[in-house]
XYZ file of C-alpha atoms in Angstrom:
528
model
C -79.476 265.198 -38.334
C -81.928 265.736 -41.232
C -80.438 267.237 -44.341
C -81.995 270.172 -46.181
C -83.050 269.537 -49.775
C -81.173 271.578 -52.342
C -83.180 274.647 -53.352
C -84.570 274.956 -56.894
C -82.420 277.435 -58.839
C -83.850 280.470 -60.633
C -82.840 278.996 -64.007
C -84.710 275.768 -63.258
C -87.829 277.623 -62.145
C -87.910 279.782 -65.296
C -87.189 276.755 -67.461
C -90.219 275.068 -65.935
C -92.417 278.110 -66.635
C -91.210 278.198 -70.245
C -92.097 274.521 -70.562
C -95.705 275.206 -69.563
C -95.819 278.235 -71.878
C -94.706 276.171 -74.895
C -97.185 273.472 -73.890
C -99.971 276.087 -73.863
C -98.848 277.307 -77.304
C -99.110 273.740 -78.615
C -102.652 273.554 -77.227
C -103.481 276.875 -78.921
C -102.176 275.583 -82.252
C -104.157 272.373 -81.832
C -107.326 274.359 -81.102
C -106.747 276.510 -84.195
C -106.261 273.392 -86.313
C -109.464 271.943 -84.850
C -111.381 275.068 -85.854
C -109.939 275.059 -89.360
C -110.110 271.354 -90.219
C -113.322 270.294 -88.462
C -117.011 271.096 -88.588
C -116.618 273.198 -85.441
C -115.265 275.978 -87.634
C -118.772 276.704 -88.883
C -119.637 278.165 -85.444
C -117.229 281.046 -86.175
C -118.669 281.911 -89.538
C -117.481 281.305 -93.059
C -113.677 281.590 -93.493
C -112.432 284.446 -95.634
C -109.544 282.408 -97.037
C -109.811 278.667 -96.228
C -106.478 277.816 -97.844
C -104.629 280.475 -95.856
C -106.316 279.320 -92.661
C -105.397 275.681 -93.245
C -101.789 276.517 -94.119
C -101.464 278.835 -91.114
C -102.952 276.272 -88.697
C -100.696 273.475 -90.029
C -97.477 275.481 -89.947
C -98.297 276.969 -86.541
C -98.941 273.518 -85.096
C -95.580 272.250 -86.404
C -93.769 275.332 -85.103
C -95.471 275.032 -81.706
C -94.416 271.385 -81.394
C -90.860 272.268 -82.422
C -90.708 275.032 -79.796
C -92.126 272.652 -77.202
C -89.380 270.120 -77.867
C -86.526 272.645 -78.040
C -87.644 274.828 -75.137
C -85.749 272.689 -72.583
C -82.327 273.330 -74.122
C -82.036 276.777 -75.700
C -81.559 280.119 -73.928
C -84.751 281.305 -72.236
C -84.915 284.794 -73.778
C -84.226 283.499 -77.286
C -86.846 280.754 -77.036
C -89.453 283.204 -75.702
C -88.677 285.842 -78.366
C -88.803 283.388 -81.273
C -92.016 281.877 -79.922
C -93.843 285.177 -79.534
C -92.782 286.286 -83.022
C -94.285 283.086 -84.440
C -97.418 283.743 -82.349
C -97.796 287.266 -83.790
C -97.380 286.090 -87.381
C -99.713 283.130 -86.925
C -102.333 285.230 -85.119
C -102.267 287.917 -87.846
C -102.708 285.378 -90.625
C -105.397 283.456 -88.684
C -107.384 286.656 -88.004
C -107.298 287.509 -91.677
C -108.347 283.987 -92.682
C -111.002 283.607 -89.926
C -112.530 287.052 -89.285
C -115.288 285.487 -87.153
C -112.740 284.267 -84.591
C -110.659 287.471 -84.636
C -111.487 288.561 -81.068
C -110.701 285.128 -79.591
C -107.405 284.886 -81.484
C -106.431 288.396 -80.333
C -107.157 287.434 -76.713
C -104.962 284.347 -77.021
C -102.208 286.524 -78.499
C -102.607 288.880 -75.526
C -101.775 286.003 -73.168
C -98.790 284.930 -75.288
C -97.359 288.440 -75.359
C -97.715 288.727 -71.578
C -96.197 285.277 -70.982
C -93.242 286.031 -73.272
C -92.559 289.278 -71.374
C -91.857 287.206 -68.256
C -88.647 285.969 -69.902
C -87.628 289.093 -71.836
C -86.042 292.384 -70.754
C -88.522 295.248 -70.539
C -87.499 296.931 -73.863
C -87.931 293.650 -75.756
C -91.210 292.938 -73.984
C -92.607 296.346 -74.915
C -91.260 295.889 -78.432
C -93.106 292.602 -78.912
C -96.281 294.176 -77.480
C -95.991 297.108 -79.914
C -95.293 294.694 -82.763
C -98.447 292.699 -81.875
C -100.553 295.869 -81.876
C -99.011 296.982 -85.172
C -99.744 293.533 -86.650
C -103.443 293.845 -85.781
C -103.556 297.308 -87.333
C -101.735 296.011 -90.371
C -104.264 293.177 -90.714
C -107.094 295.740 -90.588
C -105.434 297.751 -93.362
C -104.907 294.525 -95.329
C -108.601 293.628 -94.964
C -109.699 297.149 -95.929
C -107.539 297.075 -99.034
C -108.943 293.693 -99.986
C -112.482 295.086 -99.433
C -113.620 291.771 -98.075
C -115.950 291.393 -95.113
C -116.838 293.847 -92.404
C -113.895 295.974 -91.277
C -113.072 295.826 -87.564
C -113.556 298.804 -85.307
C -110.416 300.943 -84.837
C -111.384 301.427 -81.183
C -111.220 297.674 -80.632
C -107.780 297.500 -82.205
C -106.585 300.449 -80.120
C -107.803 298.773 -76.922
C -105.987 295.560 -77.887
C -102.778 297.506 -78.637
C -102.936 299.274 -75.262
C -103.712 295.959 -73.568
C -100.647 294.383 -75.180
C -98.411 297.126 -73.799
C -100.004 297.064 -70.326
C -99.887 293.286 -69.980
C -96.271 293.186 -71.234
C -95.255 295.800 -68.678
C -97.058 294.138 -65.770
C -95.836 290.632 -66.532
C -92.272 291.865 -67.057
C -92.323 293.523 -63.631
C -93.891 290.384 -62.209
C -91.164 288.247 -63.792
C -88.448 290.537 -62.455
C -89.900 290.319 -58.961
C -90.280 286.552 -59.315
C -86.631 286.176 -60.343
C -85.478 288.377 -57.473
C -87.579 286.385 -55.024
C -86.299 283.115 -56.426
C -82.697 284.338 -56.219
C -83.268 285.419 -52.623
C -84.811 282.035 -51.868
C -81.784 280.336 -53.455
C -79.411 282.341 -51.283
C -81.455 281.715 -48.149
C -81.697 278.032 -49.017
C -77.944 277.779 -49.571
C -77.290 279.619 -46.303
C -79.723 277.348 -44.468
C -78.078 274.254 -45.948
C -74.642 275.596 -45.027
C -75.759 276.418 -41.485
C -77.340 272.987 -41.175
C -74.144 271.265 -42.259
C -72.094 273.528 -39.999
C -74.344 272.797 -37.026
C -74.155 269.090 -37.759
C -70.356 269.272 -37.946
C -70.134 271.263 -34.716
C -72.405 268.843 -32.869
C -70.547 265.861 -34.297
C -67.147 267.255 -33.266
C -68.197 268.519 -29.833
C -66.292 267.015 -26.926
C -69.517 266.980 -24.976
C -71.722 264.015 -25.820
C -75.123 264.994 -27.271
C -78.068 262.575 -27.552
C -81.568 263.499 -28.794
C -84.387 261.408 -27.279
C -87.992 261.618 -28.478
C -91.095 261.231 -26.354
C -91.113 257.438 -26.817
C -87.566 257.089 -25.537
C -86.059 256.424 -28.968
C -82.575 257.673 -29.776
C -82.807 260.057 -32.742
C -79.324 261.593 -32.803
C -76.080 260.719 -31.016
C -72.808 262.467 -31.876
C -69.353 260.885 -31.918
C -68.463 262.009 -28.412
C -71.632 260.411 -27.033
C -70.851 257.108 -28.747
C -67.328 257.141 -27.305
C -68.586 257.926 -23.796
C -71.387 255.362 -23.924
C -69.325 252.664 -25.632
C -70.499 249.954 -28.005
C -74.059 249.846 -26.743
C -76.807 248.554 -29.039
C -80.501 249.327 -29.203
C -82.864 251.877 -30.716
C -84.351 253.025 -27.413
C -82.581 254.628 -24.491
C -83.771 251.843 -22.168
C -81.882 249.276 -24.254
C -79.050 251.660 -24.955
C -78.316 252.445 -21.307
C -80.948 251.613 -18.674
C -79.396 253.799 -15.979
C -79.500 256.921 -18.150
C -83.088 256.085 -19.158
C -84.056 255.849 -15.472
C -82.548 259.270 -14.763
C -84.297 260.789 -17.789
C -87.695 259.432 -16.710
C -87.180 260.788 -13.225
C -86.218 264.214 -14.622
C -89.292 264.276 -16.849
C -91.526 263.302 -13.949
C -90.065 265.331 -11.077
C -87.959 267.928 -12.887
C -84.982 266.959 -10.699
C -81.763 265.893 -12.414
C -79.423 263.377 -10.808
C -75.935 264.791 -11.462
C -74.051 261.971 -9.782
C -71.187 260.796 -12.033
C -71.858 257.470 -13.713
C -69.993 254.932 -15.841
C -71.346 252.832 -18.691
C -68.436 250.394 -18.495
C -65.381 249.930 -16.240
C -62.971 251.056 -18.989
C -64.997 254.168 -19.908
C -64.670 257.596 -18.269
C -67.152 258.912 -15.745
C -69.836 261.215 -17.134
C -72.374 263.624 -15.686
C -75.678 263.710 -17.646
C -77.641 266.941 -18.089
C -81.154 267.149 -19.553
C -82.991 269.927 -21.368
C -86.035 270.090 -23.635
C -85.419 270.728 -27.305
C -88.323 273.222 -27.355
C -90.513 274.588 -24.604
C -93.567 272.536 -25.612
C -91.677 269.605 -27.157
C -91.464 266.076 -25.807
C -87.993 265.675 -27.309
C -85.103 265.902 -24.867
C -81.462 266.752 -25.388
C -79.091 264.808 -23.148
C -75.630 266.308 -22.654
C -72.951 263.914 -21.411
C -70.074 265.777 -19.738
C -66.797 263.896 -19.394
C -65.562 264.414 -15.832
C -61.951 264.004 -16.965
C -62.311 267.139 -19.110
C -63.745 268.997 -16.129
C -60.810 267.804 -14.044
C -58.359 269.039 -16.655
C -60.026 272.443 -16.699
C -59.794 272.583 -12.930
C -56.120 271.627 -13.174
C -55.528 274.369 -15.736
C -57.132 276.930 -13.430
C -55.074 275.606 -10.538
C -51.854 275.839 -12.545
C -52.692 279.360 -13.694
C -53.351 280.429 -10.109
C -50.171 278.686 -9.028
C -48.172 280.560 -11.640
C -49.445 283.926 -10.393
C -48.716 282.911 -6.827
C -45.179 281.645 -7.500
C -43.478 285.068 -7.402
C -44.627 285.841 -3.874
C -44.039 282.212 -2.926
C -40.344 282.561 -3.810
C -39.891 285.450 -1.352
C -42.186 284.204 1.395
C -40.890 280.627 1.579
C -37.542 280.395 -0.153
C -35.816 283.094 1.867
C -36.838 281.639 5.281
C -35.782 278.193 4.061
C -32.355 279.546 3.128
C -32.015 281.064 6.589
C -33.052 277.818 8.300
C -30.648 275.783 6.159
C -27.759 278.179 6.846
C -28.460 278.172 10.573
C -28.589 274.376 10.568
C -25.199 274.171 8.881
C -23.709 276.537 11.475
C -25.137 274.444 14.300
C -23.682 271.268 12.755
C -20.215 272.875 12.874
C -20.530 273.669 16.577
C -18.609 271.363 18.927
C -21.105 271.878 21.719
C -23.884 269.993 19.922
C -24.425 266.492 21.277
C -24.443 263.528 18.899
C -28.136 262.881 19.606
C -28.951 266.460 18.691
C -26.932 266.247 15.482
C -29.407 263.652 14.222
C -32.179 266.183 14.742
C -30.154 268.756 12.810
C -29.801 266.279 9.938
C -33.567 265.819 9.890
C -34.069 269.582 9.816
C -31.567 269.913 6.981
C -33.161 267.089 4.968
C -36.651 268.488 5.333
C -35.397 271.955 4.456
C -33.848 270.605 1.270
C -37.069 268.735 0.469
C -39.111 271.888 0.963
C -36.681 273.806 -1.228
C -37.095 271.154 -3.915
C -40.879 271.642 -3.794
C -40.415 275.388 -4.249
C -38.023 274.780 -7.148
C -40.614 272.524 -8.849
C -43.354 275.098 -8.445
C -41.119 277.878 -9.754
C -40.007 275.731 -12.681
C -43.629 275.077 -13.540
C -44.436 278.786 -13.460
C -41.396 280.033 -15.390
C -41.686 277.803 -18.467
C -38.398 279.141 -19.828
C -37.948 278.989 -23.617
C -35.742 276.189 -24.871
C -32.394 277.098 -26.440
C -31.644 273.989 -28.520
C -28.142 273.125 -29.615
C -26.226 270.117 -30.874
C -25.939 267.424 -28.172
C -24.077 264.125 -28.440
C -26.272 261.910 -26.258
C -23.826 259.118 -25.343
C -21.229 261.524 -24.015
C -23.912 263.705 -22.442
C -25.344 260.704 -20.578
C -21.919 259.652 -19.261
C -21.186 263.160 -17.986
C -24.630 263.306 -16.414
C -24.037 260.053 -14.504
C -20.659 261.247 -13.203
C -22.182 264.503 -12.004
C -25.178 262.735 -10.490
C -22.951 260.303 -8.562
C -20.941 263.212 -7.225
C -23.999 265.112 -5.947
C -26.132 262.081 -4.998
C -24.204 259.131 -3.518
C -25.786 255.919 -4.791
C -24.986 253.760 -1.707
C -25.052 250.388 -3.485
C -27.455 251.322 -6.290
C -26.405 251.017 -9.929
C -26.614 253.782 -12.545
C -25.072 253.129 -15.950
C -25.163 254.025 -19.655
C -25.806 251.500 -22.430
C -25.690 252.133 -26.166
C -24.895 250.258 -29.376
C -23.586 253.463 -30.952
C -20.417 255.400 -30.234
C -22.200 258.704 -30.800
C -25.869 259.673 -31.160
C -26.410 263.325 -32.192
C -29.574 265.197 -31.253
C -30.911 268.728 -30.935
C -31.997 269.869 -27.450
C -31.426 272.375 -24.691
C -28.718 270.676 -22.552
C -29.815 272.410 -19.361
C -33.456 271.378 -19.728
C -32.500 267.841 -20.840
C -30.349 267.583 -17.711
C -33.330 268.655 -15.582
C -35.539 266.008 -17.209
C -32.983 263.254 -16.613
C -32.575 264.313 -12.980
C -36.313 263.889 -12.402
C -36.500 260.521 -14.210
C -33.354 259.051 -12.592
C -34.420 260.236 -9.144
C -37.785 258.507 -9.532
C -36.127 255.342 -10.852
C -33.670 255.167 -7.942
C -36.424 255.920 -5.430
C -39.275 253.717 -6.662
C -37.670 251.371 -9.214
C -36.303 248.794 -6.780
C -37.543 245.480 -5.493
C -37.960 245.201 -1.685
C -34.622 244.670 0.003
C -32.631 244.982 -3.238
C -30.553 247.821 -4.677
C -31.907 249.808 -7.599
C -30.517 249.161 -11.075
C -31.068 252.068 -13.452
C -29.864 252.206 -17.065
C -29.778 255.092 -19.508
C -30.110 253.368 -22.883
C -29.248 255.518 -25.914
C -30.621 254.308 -29.272
C -31.756 255.540 -32.707
C -34.605 253.262 -33.911
C -36.670 256.136 -35.356
C -34.526 259.060 -34.316
C -32.457 259.770 -31.208
C -34.011 258.588 -27.950
C -33.055 258.005 -24.315
C -34.685 255.217 -22.278
C -34.512 255.515 -18.499
C -35.064 251.910 -17.370
C -35.192 250.252 -13.960
C -35.823 246.745 -12.633
C -38.435 247.603 -10.056
C -41.970 246.269 -9.555
C -43.413 248.322 -12.431
C -46.418 250.631 -12.501
C -50.069 249.436 -12.437
C -52.159 250.320 -15.499
C -54.549 252.465 -13.478
C -51.620 254.555 -12.214
C -49.795 254.649 -15.576
C -52.750 256.421 -17.208
C -52.340 259.357 -14.793
C -48.555 259.564 -14.482
C -48.167 262.886 -16.268
C -51.102 264.651 -14.636
C -50.026 267.555 -12.419
C -50.292 266.957 -8.670
C -50.844 263.217 -9.140
C -48.612 261.175 -6.846
C -48.713 257.820 -5.063
C -46.120 258.907 -2.525
C -46.801 260.761 0.665
C -43.610 262.797 0.157
C -44.017 263.772 -3.510
C -45.576 266.832 -5.116
C -46.882 265.193 -8.290
C -45.136 267.808 -10.431
C -41.860 266.083 -11.385
C -43.079 264.069 -14.377
C -45.448 266.812 -15.467
C -42.623 269.374 -15.570
C -40.351 266.862 -17.314
C -42.902 266.306 -20.057
C -43.470 270.057 -20.494
C -39.719 270.583 -20.846
C -39.591 267.855 -23.485
C -42.424 269.513 -25.393
C -40.523 272.811 -25.318
C -37.679 270.981 -27.120
C -40.009 269.325 -29.675
C -39.389 266.053 -27.867
C -41.802 263.568 -26.318
C -41.777 261.780 -22.988
C -43.827 258.622 -22.595
C -44.085 255.635 -20.286
C -43.333 252.283 -21.935
C -44.290 249.097 -20.010
C -41.609 246.427 -19.920
C -42.760 242.805 -20.330
C -40.004 241.431 -18.064
C -40.812 243.810 -15.236
C -39.625 247.270 -14.372
C -40.335 250.662 -15.936
C -39.098 252.566 -18.955
C -39.542 256.288 -19.561
C -38.659 257.107 -23.169
C -37.501 260.514 -24.400
C -37.720 260.936 -28.175
C -35.606 263.888 -29.264
C -35.328 265.880 -32.459
C -32.583 264.935 -34.878
C -29.563 267.172 -35.406
C -30.988 268.487 -38.701
C -34.446 269.344 -37.348
C -35.634 272.938 -37.300
C -36.821 274.205 -33.939
C -38.599 277.527 -33.424
C -36.317 280.354 -32.377
């Protein structure tokens, strides 16, 4: 994105104007010296006092050069005030020495007074103008007292005095307006630069990929998200960058019809949906927005979960109560002696499916409730042993193995025991169900360790999980089983997050799966 040049400050602008003013003064002094020291002075008549004229021209030239060199460093008002005072003195002496050039010197002084008023406050500007007029009147009195030459007309001097005051007032107002305009321009420039940087930052940090293509198909801008979605593609034109996207852009420009079919730039990159729009109505530049379909899927999942949460209250009454009645009736029928053995098998199936349906309802309700964690001190080795005993009591293993392994006698942690128990139930159930080789019993181990803090590894010796499936394990409603809900691991991870813990899948090189729970230490601070 093009960057805005830094605006010129008011101080810099006035400093530049003062530079030209001092340069003009140096030219004035040089012109006066030329008149005094050359034959061109004869055009203005015979000097009244040649020595005074030569001394005035020499000193004024030196002072003008000194002001020119120092004008870039000193304060603006001080430099302007000192300069105009020197101008008034030099002009008064030059008029007295060269009466034939009096009108021209007075006009040059008029410009200097007006220019100096640009940099001075209004009272000082009017003061210098009044001082210039008084100097001309004083020079007239001086000439009259010396009784040399023709005295100047008082009307002329009065008009010059009034002109000094008028020009000083006008240029001071002009300078004030110029400074206000420059200050406004500085503020607008700073705001524009800030907005430009902010826009650039927003575009760069957008999750949606943004690519700007000109009329020749060249890539002008591509933000970080676009580079991640496109991958390490090279080329300065869209055709070399990604031919498929270039084909869709050309078709959109020609027909006005956008192909919104998801596409991939590489097998390991997410699917995207391109959208096209013109930068301006009459511009040939095109903005290409690349929407990540995974983000759209997550938004859809969030909406689904929100709807599910609102629906869970009525779901509990509409489904759970009939399930309880069916389960109770099934148990009563199983106790009846009149039921044949063949029919008892059907009752077992009804009871199993009722329990499965009740488990689905429990998962949905657990997802909707999101109860706050109540962390407390938990000794993980003992907790894991008690969990296994309870699990074996409620869920007969029938040849499968479930054990605890740890190199430590005690591993303290901070967690909600009830929610940690619920997480372990989900992980152990999955390990016993899916973590077995065909025809072999399942072998599940709860390994307690403290490599970087307390952690529990739920490990099995099954066939493992493919990489394509592992990337989606914790997504809600994702399941590879025809009997699962896809909510078990998602709820387990959410419960871990509520306890400031993490749940992650760790591939095992020798085969099998490992789900690792990293818990907070006993001295960690959890939110109340």
